[in-house]
Amino acid sequence: MATSPDSTDSTRRWVATLIVALLLAQAGLWAWRKIRPPEQSVAQAGLQHKIAASMAYDTALLRADSLLTAADTVAASRLLDSLSRQPTAGLFPIERQKLQQLQQRLSGGRPVSAAARRARSSGSPAE
């Protein structure tokens, strides 16, 4: 089955036009993604920043807790004073609760750990 040279050229042009159109569409999508800032990434970056700040704050709270457990109240007091001066509006509420619990523990308001409560109720030396 022989095809005429005109129909072969026409088919080639049609295929070439289709390929060029697909490539242009792909380039347009790529350019659109590059130009348009993704809205979710801004929200995700904000959340990641909040999580990182909360983790750093929580690490400092854990350090203060270990200082209190080791009976180093001077260092724990300094650390808790420093933490209480930091703005906590951007943190999760649990960090503020932990800070209050540690401040109460430092002032002798109440023992935080279950081991300290058991030790006090059994009459054995605390921690």
mmCIF file of N, CA and C in Angstrom:
data_model
loop_
_atom_site.group_PDB
_atom_site.id
_atom_site.type_symbol
_atom_site.label_atom_id
_atom_site.label_comp_id
_atom_site.label_asym_id
_atom_site.label_seq_id
_atom_site.Cartn_x
_atom_site.Cartn_y
_atom_site.Cartn_z
ATOM 1 N N MET A 1 0.836 -1.158 0.000
ATOM 2 C CA MET A 1 0.000 0.000 0.000
ATOM 3 C C MET A 1 0.890 1.233 0.000
ATOM 4 N N ALA A 2 0.872 1.943 -1.028
ATOM 5 C CA ALA A 2 1.711 3.118 -1.194
ATOM 6 C C ALA A 2 0.939 4.360 -0.767
ATOM 7 N N THR A 3 1.667 5.241 -0.088
ATOM 8 C CA THR A 3 1.049 6.503 0.314
ATOM 9 C C THR A 3 1.640 7.609 -0.525
ATOM 10 N N SER A 4 0.873 8.588 -0.754
ATOM 11 C CA SER A 4 1.355 9.700 -1.562
ATOM 12 C C SER A 4 2.285 10.568 -0.730
ATOM 13 N N PRO A 5 3.247 11.219 -1.344
ATOM 14 C CA PRO A 5 4.176 12.072 -0.614
ATOM 15 C C PRO A 5 3.461 13.209 0.104
ATOM 16 N N ASP A 6 2.342 13.671 -0.422
ATOM 17 C CA ASP A 6 1.626 14.767 0.227
ATOM 18 C C ASP A 6 1.015 14.332 1.551
ATOM 19 N N SER A 7 0.437 13.116 1.589
ATOM 20 C CA SER A 7 -0.191 12.662 2.831
ATOM 21 C C SER A 7 0.866 12.348 3.888
ATOM 22 N N THR A 8 2.038 11.860 3.495
ATOM 23 C CA THR A 8 3.116 11.588 4.443
ATOM 24 C C THR A 8 3.620 12.890 5.049
ATOM 25 N N ASP A 9 3.808 13.899 4.204
ATOM 26 C CA ASP A 9 4.246 15.200 4.717
ATOM 27 C C ASP A 9 3.193 15.809 5.644
ATOM 28 N N SER A 10 1.946 15.644 5.284
ATOM 29 C CA SER A 10 0.866 16.183 6.101
ATOM 30 C C SER A 10 0.825 15.486 7.468
ATOM 31 N N THR A 11 1.009 14.179 7.478
ATOM 32 C CA THR A 11 1.014 13.420 8.734
ATOM 33 C C THR A 11 2.197 13.831 9.592
ATOM 34 N N ARG A 12 3.348 13.978 8.973
ATOM 35 C CA ARG A 12 4.541 14.391 9.726
ATOM 36 C C ARG A 12 4.352 15.776 10.332
ATOM 37 N N ARG A 13 3.793 16.687 9.557
ATOM 38 C CA ARG A 13 3.543 18.036 10.073
ATOM 39 C C ARG A 13 2.553 17.995 11.240
ATOM 40 N N TRP A 14 1.515 17.163 11.093
ATOM 41 C CA TRP A 14 0.505 17.059 12.144
ATOM 42 C C TRP A 14 1.129 16.498 13.432
ATOM 43 N N VAL A 15 1.954 15.460 13.313
ATOM 44 C CA VAL A 15 2.631 14.863 14.470
ATOM 45 C C VAL A 15 3.606 15.870 15.073
ATOM 46 N N ALA A 16 4.357 16.569 14.246
ATOM 47 C CA ALA A 16 5.303 17.568 14.752
ATOM 48 C C ALA A 16 4.559 18.688 15.472
ATOM 49 N N THR A 17 3.436 19.110 14.921
ATOM 50 C CA THR A 17 2.633 20.153 15.565
ATOM 51 C C THR A 17 2.107 19.672 16.910
ATOM 52 N N LEU A 18 1.660 18.437 16.975
ATOM 53 C CA LEU A 18 1.163 17.861 18.219
ATOM 54 C C LEU A 18 2.271 17.783 19.271
ATOM 55 N N ILE A 19 3.460 17.357 18.872
ATOM 56 C CA ILE A 19 4.593 17.271 19.801
ATOM 57 C C ILE A 19 4.965 18.654 20.316
ATOM 58 N N VAL A 20 5.024 19.634 19.424
ATOM 59 C CA VAL A 20 5.357 21.002 19.830
ATOM 60 C C VAL A 20 4.295 21.541 20.787
ATOM 61 N N ALA A 21 3.023 21.268 20.502
ATOM 62 C CA ALA A 21 1.946 21.736 21.380
ATOM 63 C C ALA A 21 2.061 21.096 22.766
ATOM 64 N N LEU A 22 2.369 19.811 22.829
ATOM 65 C CA LEU A 22 2.541 19.132 24.117
ATOM 66 C C LEU A 22 3.741 19.686 24.885
ATOM 67 N N LEU A 23 4.831 19.939 24.177
ATOM 68 C CA LEU A 23 6.009 20.510 24.827
ATOM 69 C C LEU A 23 5.727 21.916 25.351
ATOM 70 N N LEU A 24 4.998 22.713 24.574
ATOM 71 C CA LEU A 24 4.630 24.054 25.034
ATOM 72 C C LEU A 24 3.714 23.991 26.259
ATOM 73 N N ALA A 25 2.787 23.054 26.251
ATOM 74 C CA ALA A 25 1.900 22.900 27.406
ATOM 75 C C ALA A 25 2.699 22.500 28.646
ATOM 76 N N GLN A 26 3.638 21.582 28.464
ATOM 77 C CA GLN A 26 4.478 21.153 29.588
ATOM 78 C C GLN A 26 5.337 22.313 30.096
ATOM 79 N N ALA A 27 5.899 23.093 29.193
ATOM 80 C CA ALA A 27 6.705 24.250 29.595
ATOM 81 C C ALA A 27 5.839 25.285 30.305
ATOM 82 N N GLY A 28 4.617 25.461 29.839
ATOM 83 C CA GLY A 28 3.709 26.396 30.497
ATOM 84 C C GLY A 28 3.369 25.955 31.913
ATOM 85 N N LEU A 29 3.127 24.671 32.112
ATOM 86 C CA LEU A 29 2.857 24.155 33.458
ATOM 87 C C LEU A 29 4.063 24.337 34.367
ATOM 88 N N TRP A 30 5.236 24.071 33.833
ATOM 89 C CA TRP A 30 6.456 24.223 34.630
ATOM 90 C C TRP A 30 6.633 25.689 35.044
ATOM 91 N N ALA A 31 6.425 26.602 34.084
ATOM 92 C CA ALA A 31 6.566 28.031 34.385
ATOM 93 C C ALA A 31 5.508 28.476 35.392
ATOM 94 N N TRP A 32 4.292 27.963 35.278
ATOM 95 C CA TRP A 32 3.224 28.323 36.210
ATOM 96 C C TRP A 32 3.572 27.886 37.633
ATOM 97 N N ARG A 33 4.125 26.702 37.766
ATOM 98 C CA ARG A 33 4.515 26.212 39.099
ATOM 99 C C ARG A 33 5.657 27.033 39.683
ATOM 100 N N LYS A 34 6.561 27.485 38.845
ATOM 101 C CA LYS A 34 7.692 28.283 39.323
ATOM 102 C C LYS A 34 7.253 29.687 39.730
ATOM 103 N N ILE A 35 6.350 30.276 38.973
ATOM 104 C CA ILE A 35 5.922 31.652 39.229
ATOM 105 C C ILE A 35 4.953 31.721 40.406
ATOM 106 N N ARG A 36 3.978 30.837 40.431
ATOM 107 C CA ARG A 36 2.937 30.862 41.468
ATOM 108 C C ARG A 36 3.491 30.260 42.757
ATOM 109 N N PRO A 37 3.548 31.056 43.837
ATOM 110 C CA PRO A 37 4.042 30.500 45.100
ATOM 111 C C PRO A 37 2.996 29.556 45.691
ATOM 112 N N PRO A 38 3.397 28.369 46.063
ATOM 113 C CA PRO A 38 2.436 27.440 46.646
ATOM 114 C C PRO A 38 1.963 27.930 48.009
ATOM 115 N N GLU A 39 0.661 27.994 48.190
ATOM 116 C CA GLU A 39 0.084 28.511 49.425
ATOM 117 C C GLU A 39 0.339 27.582 50.603
ATOM 118 N N GLN A 40 0.333 26.295 50.366
ATOM 119 C CA GLN A 40 0.526 25.347 51.454
ATOM 120 C C GLN A 40 1.931 25.416 52.020
ATOM 121 N N SER A 41 2.910 25.717 51.196
ATOM 122 C CA SER A 41 4.279 25.720 51.702
ATOM 123 C C SER A 41 4.493 26.845 52.714
ATOM 124 N N VAL A 42 3.786 27.956 52.568
ATOM 125 C CA VAL A 42 3.897 29.040 53.541
ATOM 126 C C VAL A 42 3.327 28.582 54.880
ATOM 127 N N ALA A 43 2.165 27.946 54.832
ATOM 128 C CA ALA A 43 1.549 27.436 56.061
ATOM 129 C C ALA A 43 2.404 26.329 56.668
ATOM 130 N N GLN A 44 2.937 25.474 55.825
ATOM 131 C CA GLN A 44 3.783 24.391 56.324
ATOM 132 C C GLN A 44 5.056 24.941 56.947
ATOM 133 N N ALA A 45 5.635 25.963 56.344
ATOM 134 C CA ALA A 45 6.848 26.562 56.906
ATOM 135 C C ALA A 45 6.552 27.183 58.263
ATOM 136 N N GLY A 46 5.404 27.830 58.390
ATOM 137 C CA GLY A 46 5.017 28.406 59.679
ATOM 138 C C GLY A 46 4.840 27.345 60.742
ATOM 139 N N LEU A 47 4.205 26.244 60.369
ATOM 140 C CA LEU A 47 4.006 25.152 61.319
ATOM 141 C C LEU A 47 5.333 24.504 61.694
ATOM 142 N N GLN A 48 6.207 24.316 60.714
ATOM 143 C CA GLN A 48 7.513 23.735 61.009
ATOM 144 C C GLN A 48 8.317 24.641 61.930
ATOM 145 N N HIS A 49 8.211 25.951 61.733
ATOM 146 C CA HIS A 49 8.907 26.897 62.608
ATOM 147 C C HIS A 49 8.360 26.805 64.031
ATOM 148 N N LYS A 50 7.041 26.705 64.139
ATOM 149 C CA LYS A 50 6.414 26.597 65.462
ATOM 150 C C LYS A 50 6.834 25.299 66.151
ATOM 151 N N ILE A 51 6.888 24.221 65.402
ATOM 152 C CA ILE A 51 7.308 22.936 65.966
ATOM 153 C C ILE A 51 8.761 23.003 66.412
ATOM 154 N N ALA A 52 9.628 23.604 65.595
ATOM 155 C CA ALA A 52 11.043 23.714 65.966
ATOM 156 C C ALA A 52 11.220 24.564 67.220
ATOM 157 N N ALA A 53 10.487 25.674 67.309
ATOM 158 C CA ALA A 53 10.578 26.525 68.501
ATOM 159 C C ALA A 53 10.069 25.785 69.730
ATOM 160 N N SER A 54 8.986 25.044 69.573
ATOM 161 C CA SER A 54 8.444 24.281 70.698
ATOM 162 C C SER A 54 9.401 23.177 71.131
ATOM 163 N N MET A 55 10.053 22.552 70.161
ATOM 164 C CA MET A 55 11.019 21.498 70.507
ATOM 165 C C MET A 55 12.202 22.079 71.272
ATOM 166 N N ALA A 56 12.686 23.235 70.846
ATOM 167 C CA ALA A 56 13.804 23.870 71.551
ATOM 168 C C ALA A 56 13.388 24.272 72.962
ATOM 169 N N TYR A 57 12.198 24.817 73.096
ATOM 170 C CA TYR A 57 11.682 25.220 74.410
ATOM 171 C C TYR A 57 11.505 23.989 75.297
ATOM 172 N N ASP A 58 10.966 22.917 74.711
ATOM 173 C CA ASP A 58 10.751 21.682 75.463
ATOM 174 C C ASP A 58 12.076 21.069 75.900
ATOM 175 N N THR A 59 13.094 21.164 75.058
ATOM 176 C CA THR A 59 14.420 20.664 75.430
ATOM 177 C C THR A 59 14.950 21.426 76.636
ATOM 178 N N ALA A 60 14.754 22.733 76.648
ATOM 179 C CA ALA A 60 15.186 23.535 77.799
ATOM 180 C C ALA A 60 14.383 23.171 79.046
ATOM 181 N N LEU A 61 13.094 22.893 78.873
ATOM 182 C CA LEU A 61 12.277 22.475 80.015
ATOM 183 C C LEU A 61 12.740 21.124 80.560
ATOM 184 N N LEU A 62 13.109 20.219 79.676
ATOM 185 C CA LEU A 62 13.635 18.922 80.117
ATOM 186 C C LEU A 62 14.948 19.098 80.868
ATOM 187 N N ARG A 63 15.759 20.028 80.401
ATOM 188 C CA ARG A 63 17.022 20.317 81.092
ATOM 189 C C ARG A 63 16.732 20.861 82.489
ATOM 190 N N ALA A 64 15.771 21.762 82.608
ATOM 191 C CA ALA A 64 15.400 22.306 83.918
ATOM 192 C C ALA A 64 14.867 21.203 84.822
ATOM 193 N N ASP A 65 14.100 20.282 84.265
ATOM 194 C CA ASP A 65 13.578 19.163 85.046
ATOM 195 C C ASP A 65 14.710 18.281 85.555
ATOM 196 N N SER A 66 15.691 18.020 84.702
ATOM 197 C CA SER A 66 16.816 17.188 85.149
ATOM 198 C C SER A 66 17.652 17.917 86.198
ATOM 199 N N LEU A 67 17.757 19.241 86.088
ATOM 200 C CA LEU A 67 18.472 20.009 87.115
ATOM 201 C C LEU A 67 17.733 19.942 88.450
ATOM 202 N N LEU A 68 16.413 20.016 88.400
ATOM 203 C CA LEU A 68 15.631 19.901 89.632
ATOM 204 C C LEU A 68 15.754 18.505 90.232
ATOM 205 N N THR A 69 15.762 17.502 89.392
ATOM 206 C CA THR A 69 15.914 16.129 89.869
ATOM 207 C C THR A 69 17.272 15.943 90.527
ATOM 208 N N ALA A 70 18.284 16.603 89.986
ATOM 209 C CA ALA A 70 19.633 16.518 90.556
ATOM 210 C C ALA A 70 19.814 17.485 91.722
ATOM 211 N N ALA A 71 18.741 18.153 92.118
ATOM 212 C CA ALA A 71 18.740 19.097 93.244
ATOM 213 C C ALA A 71 19.624 20.313 92.993
ATOM 214 N N ASP A 72 19.841 20.674 91.737
ATOM 215 C CA ASP A 72 20.581 21.892 91.397
ATOM 216 C C ASP A 72 19.560 23.007 91.193
ATOM 217 N N THR A 73 19.018 23.494 92.294
ATOM 218 C CA THR A 73 17.918 24.456 92.206
ATOM 219 C C THR A 73 18.363 25.822 91.702
ATOM 220 N N VAL A 74 19.621 26.183 91.939
ATOM 221 C CA VAL A 74 20.097 27.493 91.474
ATOM 222 C C VAL A 74 20.104 27.530 89.947
ATOM 223 N N ALA A 75 20.700 26.510 89.328
ATOM 224 C CA ALA A 75 20.749 26.465 87.862
ATOM 225 C C ALA A 75 19.347 26.300 87.278
ATOM 226 N N ALA A 76 18.533 25.473 87.914
ATOM 227 C CA ALA A 76 17.161 25.278 87.431
ATOM 228 C C ALA A 76 16.377 26.579 87.530
ATOM 229 N N SER A 77 16.575 27.312 88.615
ATOM 230 C CA SER A 77 15.880 28.585 88.797
ATOM 231 C C SER A 77 16.284 29.583 87.725
ATOM 232 N N ARG A 78 17.573 29.660 87.421
ATOM 233 C CA ARG A 78 18.047 30.570 86.366
ATOM 234 C C ARG A 78 17.442 30.199 85.014
ATOM 235 N N LEU A 79 17.458 28.903 84.726
ATOM 236 C CA LEU A 79 16.933 28.446 83.442
ATOM 237 C C LEU A 79 15.429 28.712 83.341
ATOM 238 N N LEU A 80 14.692 28.433 84.390
ATOM 239 C CA LEU A 80 13.248 28.678 84.365
ATOM 240 C C LEU A 80 12.933 30.171 84.296
ATOM 241 N N ASP A 81 13.730 30.998 84.983
ATOM 242 C CA ASP A 81 13.540 32.451 84.878
ATOM 243 C C ASP A 81 13.770 32.922 83.447
ATOM 244 N N SER A 82 14.818 32.382 82.830
ATOM 245 C CA SER A 82 15.113 32.740 81.445
ATOM 246 C C SER A 82 13.975 32.301 80.520
ATOM 247 N N LEU A 83 13.472 31.100 80.733
ATOM 248 C CA LEU A 83 12.382 30.603 79.895
ATOM 249 C C LEU A 83 11.099 31.399 80.108
ATOM 250 N N SER A 84 10.850 31.821 81.336
ATOM 251 C CA SER A 84 9.615 32.560 81.599
ATOM 252 C C SER A 84 9.641 33.951 80.966
ATOM 253 N N ARG A 85 10.832 34.467 80.666
ATOM 254 C CA ARG A 85 10.938 35.771 79.995
ATOM 255 C C ARG A 85 10.773 35.663 78.482
ATOM 256 N N GLN A 86 10.858 34.452 77.959
ATOM 257 C CA GLN A 86 10.712 34.254 76.516
ATOM 258 C C GLN A 86 9.239 34.347 76.131
ATOM 259 N N PRO A 87 8.948 34.912 74.954
ATOM 260 C CA PRO A 87 7.548 34.948 74.515
ATOM 261 C C PRO A 87 7.052 33.532 74.200
ATOM 262 N N THR A 88 5.897 33.202 74.721
ATOM 263 C CA THR A 88 5.363 31.852 74.524
ATOM 264 C C THR A 88 4.114 31.839 73.655
ATOM 265 N N ALA A 89 3.768 32.976 73.081
ATOM 266 C CA ALA A 89 2.547 33.046 72.267
ATOM 267 C C ALA A 89 2.627 32.125 71.053
ATOM 268 N N GLY A 90 3.813 31.936 70.501
ATOM 269 C CA GLY A 90 3.955 31.103 69.319
ATOM 270 C C GLY A 90 4.159 29.637 69.614
ATOM 271 N N LEU A 91 4.152 29.269 70.878
ATOM 272 C CA LEU A 91 4.379 27.877 71.253
ATOM 273 C C LEU A 91 3.051 27.153 71.446
ATOM 274 N N PHE A 92 3.144 25.857 71.577
ATOM 275 C CA PHE A 92 1.958 25.068 71.881
ATOM 276 C C PHE A 92 1.621 25.236 73.364
ATOM 277 N N PRO A 93 0.362 25.128 73.744
ATOM 278 C CA PRO A 93 -0.033 25.324 75.150
ATOM 279 C C PRO A 93 0.660 24.372 76.125
ATOM 280 N N ILE A 94 1.049 23.206 75.674
ATOM 281 C CA ILE A 94 1.676 22.233 76.575
ATOM 282 C C ILE A 94 2.990 22.767 77.136
ATOM 283 N N GLU A 95 3.717 23.578 76.365
ATOM 284 C CA GLU A 95 4.974 24.133 76.865
ATOM 285 C C GLU A 95 4.717 25.102 78.019
ATOM 286 N N ARG A 96 3.671 25.913 77.900
ATOM 287 C CA ARG A 96 3.330 26.829 79.004
ATOM 288 C C ARG A 96 2.934 26.044 80.251
ATOM 289 N N GLN A 97 2.196 24.942 80.056
ATOM 290 C CA GLN A 97 1.798 24.103 81.190
ATOM 291 C C GLN A 97 3.019 23.472 81.857
ATOM 292 N N LYS A 98 3.945 22.991 81.043
ATOM 293 C CA LYS A 98 5.163 22.381 81.598
ATOM 294 C C LYS A 98 5.975 23.407 82.380
ATOM 295 N N LEU A 99 6.060 24.632 81.853
ATOM 296 C CA LEU A 99 6.788 25.687 82.553
ATOM 297 C C LEU A 99 6.149 25.958 83.913
ATOM 298 N N GLN A 100 4.832 26.062 83.945
ATOM 299 C CA GLN A 100 4.140 26.306 85.216
ATOM 300 C C GLN A 100 4.364 25.156 86.195
ATOM 301 N N GLN A 101 4.325 23.923 85.696
ATOM 302 C CA GLN A 101 4.543 22.767 86.569
ATOM 303 C C GLN A 101 5.952 22.784 87.158
ATOM 304 N N LEU A 102 6.928 23.101 86.332
ATOM 305 C CA LEU A 102 8.306 23.135 86.829
ATOM 306 C C LEU A 102 8.513 24.290 87.806
ATOM 307 N N GLN A 103 7.883 25.424 87.549
ATOM 308 C CA GLN A 103 7.993 26.540 88.490
ATOM 309 C C GLN A 103 7.351 26.179 89.831
ATOM 310 N N GLN A 104 6.227 25.470 89.790
ATOM 311 C CA GLN A 104 5.599 25.023 91.035
ATOM 312 C C GLN A 104 6.482 24.010 91.753
ATOM 313 N N ARG A 105 7.086 23.134 90.982
ATOM 314 C CA ARG A 105 7.983 22.140 91.581
ATOM 315 C C ARG A 105 9.181 22.827 92.228
ATOM 316 N N LEU A 106 9.719 23.854 91.569
ATOM 317 C CA LEU A 106 10.860 24.585 92.109
ATOM 318 C C LEU A 106 10.481 25.296 93.405
ATOM 319 N N SER A 107 9.292 25.862 93.427
ATOM 320 C CA SER A 107 8.873 26.584 94.633
ATOM 321 C C SER A 107 8.360 25.644 95.721
ATOM 322 N N GLY A 108 8.323 24.362 95.426
ATOM 323 C CA GLY A 108 7.881 23.391 96.427
ATOM 324 C C GLY A 108 6.379 23.235 96.468
ATOM 325 N N GLY A 109 5.691 23.698 95.445
ATOM 326 C CA GLY A 109 4.233 23.624 95.410
ATOM 327 C C GLY A 109 3.711 22.209 95.379
ATOM 328 N N ARG A 110 4.301 21.369 94.552
ATOM 329 C CA ARG A 110 3.868 19.975 94.492
ATOM 330 C C ARG A 110 4.907 19.185 93.714
ATOM 331 N N PRO A 111 5.110 17.937 94.068
ATOM 332 C CA PRO A 111 6.030 17.110 93.286
ATOM 333 C C PRO A 111 5.394 16.753 91.946
ATOM 334 N N VAL A 112 6.216 16.748 90.916
ATOM 335 C CA VAL A 112 5.696 16.476 89.585
ATOM 336 C C VAL A 112 5.764 14.995 89.257
ATOM 337 N N SER A 113 6.843 14.342 89.637
ATOM 338 C CA SER A 113 7.028 12.961 89.209
ATOM 339 C C SER A 113 6.291 11.990 90.114
ATOM 340 N N ALA A 114 5.855 10.886 89.540
ATOM 341 C CA ALA A 114 5.173 9.846 90.307
ATOM 342 C C ALA A 114 6.143 9.191 91.282
ATOM 343 N N ALA A 115 7.417 9.091 90.916
ATOM 344 C CA ALA A 115 8.421 8.485 91.794
ATOM 345 C C ALA A 115 8.577 9.313 93.065
ATOM 346 N N ALA A 116 8.542 10.631 92.943
ATOM 347 C CA ALA A 116 8.671 11.493 94.117
ATOM 348 C C ALA A 116 7.460 11.335 95.023
ATOM 349 N N ARG A 117 6.264 11.197 94.427
ATOM 350 C CA ARG A 117 5.058 11.002 95.236
ATOM 351 C C ARG A 117 5.104 9.670 95.970
ATOM 352 N N ARG A 118 5.542 8.613 95.273
ATOM 353 C CA ARG A 118 5.637 7.294 95.916
ATOM 354 C C ARG A 118 6.657 7.316 97.037
ATOM 355 N N ALA A 119 7.793 7.989 96.786
ATOM 356 C CA ALA A 119 8.848 8.036 97.796
ATOM 357 C C ALA A 119 8.366 8.774 99.036
ATOM 358 N N ARG A 120 7.629 9.858 98.826
ATOM 359 C CA ARG A 120 7.139 10.623 99.979
ATOM 360 C C ARG A 120 6.046 9.871 100.729
ATOM 361 N N SER A 121 5.207 9.149 100.003
ATOM 362 C CA SER A 121 4.124 8.436 100.680
ATOM 363 C C SER A 121 4.631 7.197 101.404
ATOM 364 N N SER A 122 5.736 6.610 100.939
ATOM 365 C CA SER A 122 6.273 5.420 101.604
ATOM 366 C C SER A 122 7.254 5.775 102.708
ATOM 367 N N GLY A 123 7.657 7.029 102.781
ATOM 368 C CA GLY A 123 8.574 7.463 103.826
ATOM 369 C C GLY A 123 10.031 7.288 103.466
ATOM 370 N N SER A 124 10.327 6.797 102.282
ATOM 371 C CA SER A 124 11.724 6.647 101.872
ATOM 372 C C SER A 124 12.245 7.984 101.362
ATOM 373 N N PRO A 125 13.562 8.130 101.256
ATOM 374 C CA PRO A 125 14.123 9.405 100.780
ATOM 375 C C PRO A 125 13.644 9.710 99.366
ATOM 376 N N ALA A 126 13.336 10.947 99.130
ATOM 377 C CA ALA A 126 12.834 11.365 97.811
ATOM 378 C C ALA A 126 13.968 11.434 96.818
ATOM 379 N N GLU A 127 13.723 10.922 95.654
ATOM 380 C CA GLU A 127 14.602 10.951 94.482
ATOM 381 C C GLU A 127 16.021 10.939 94.921
#
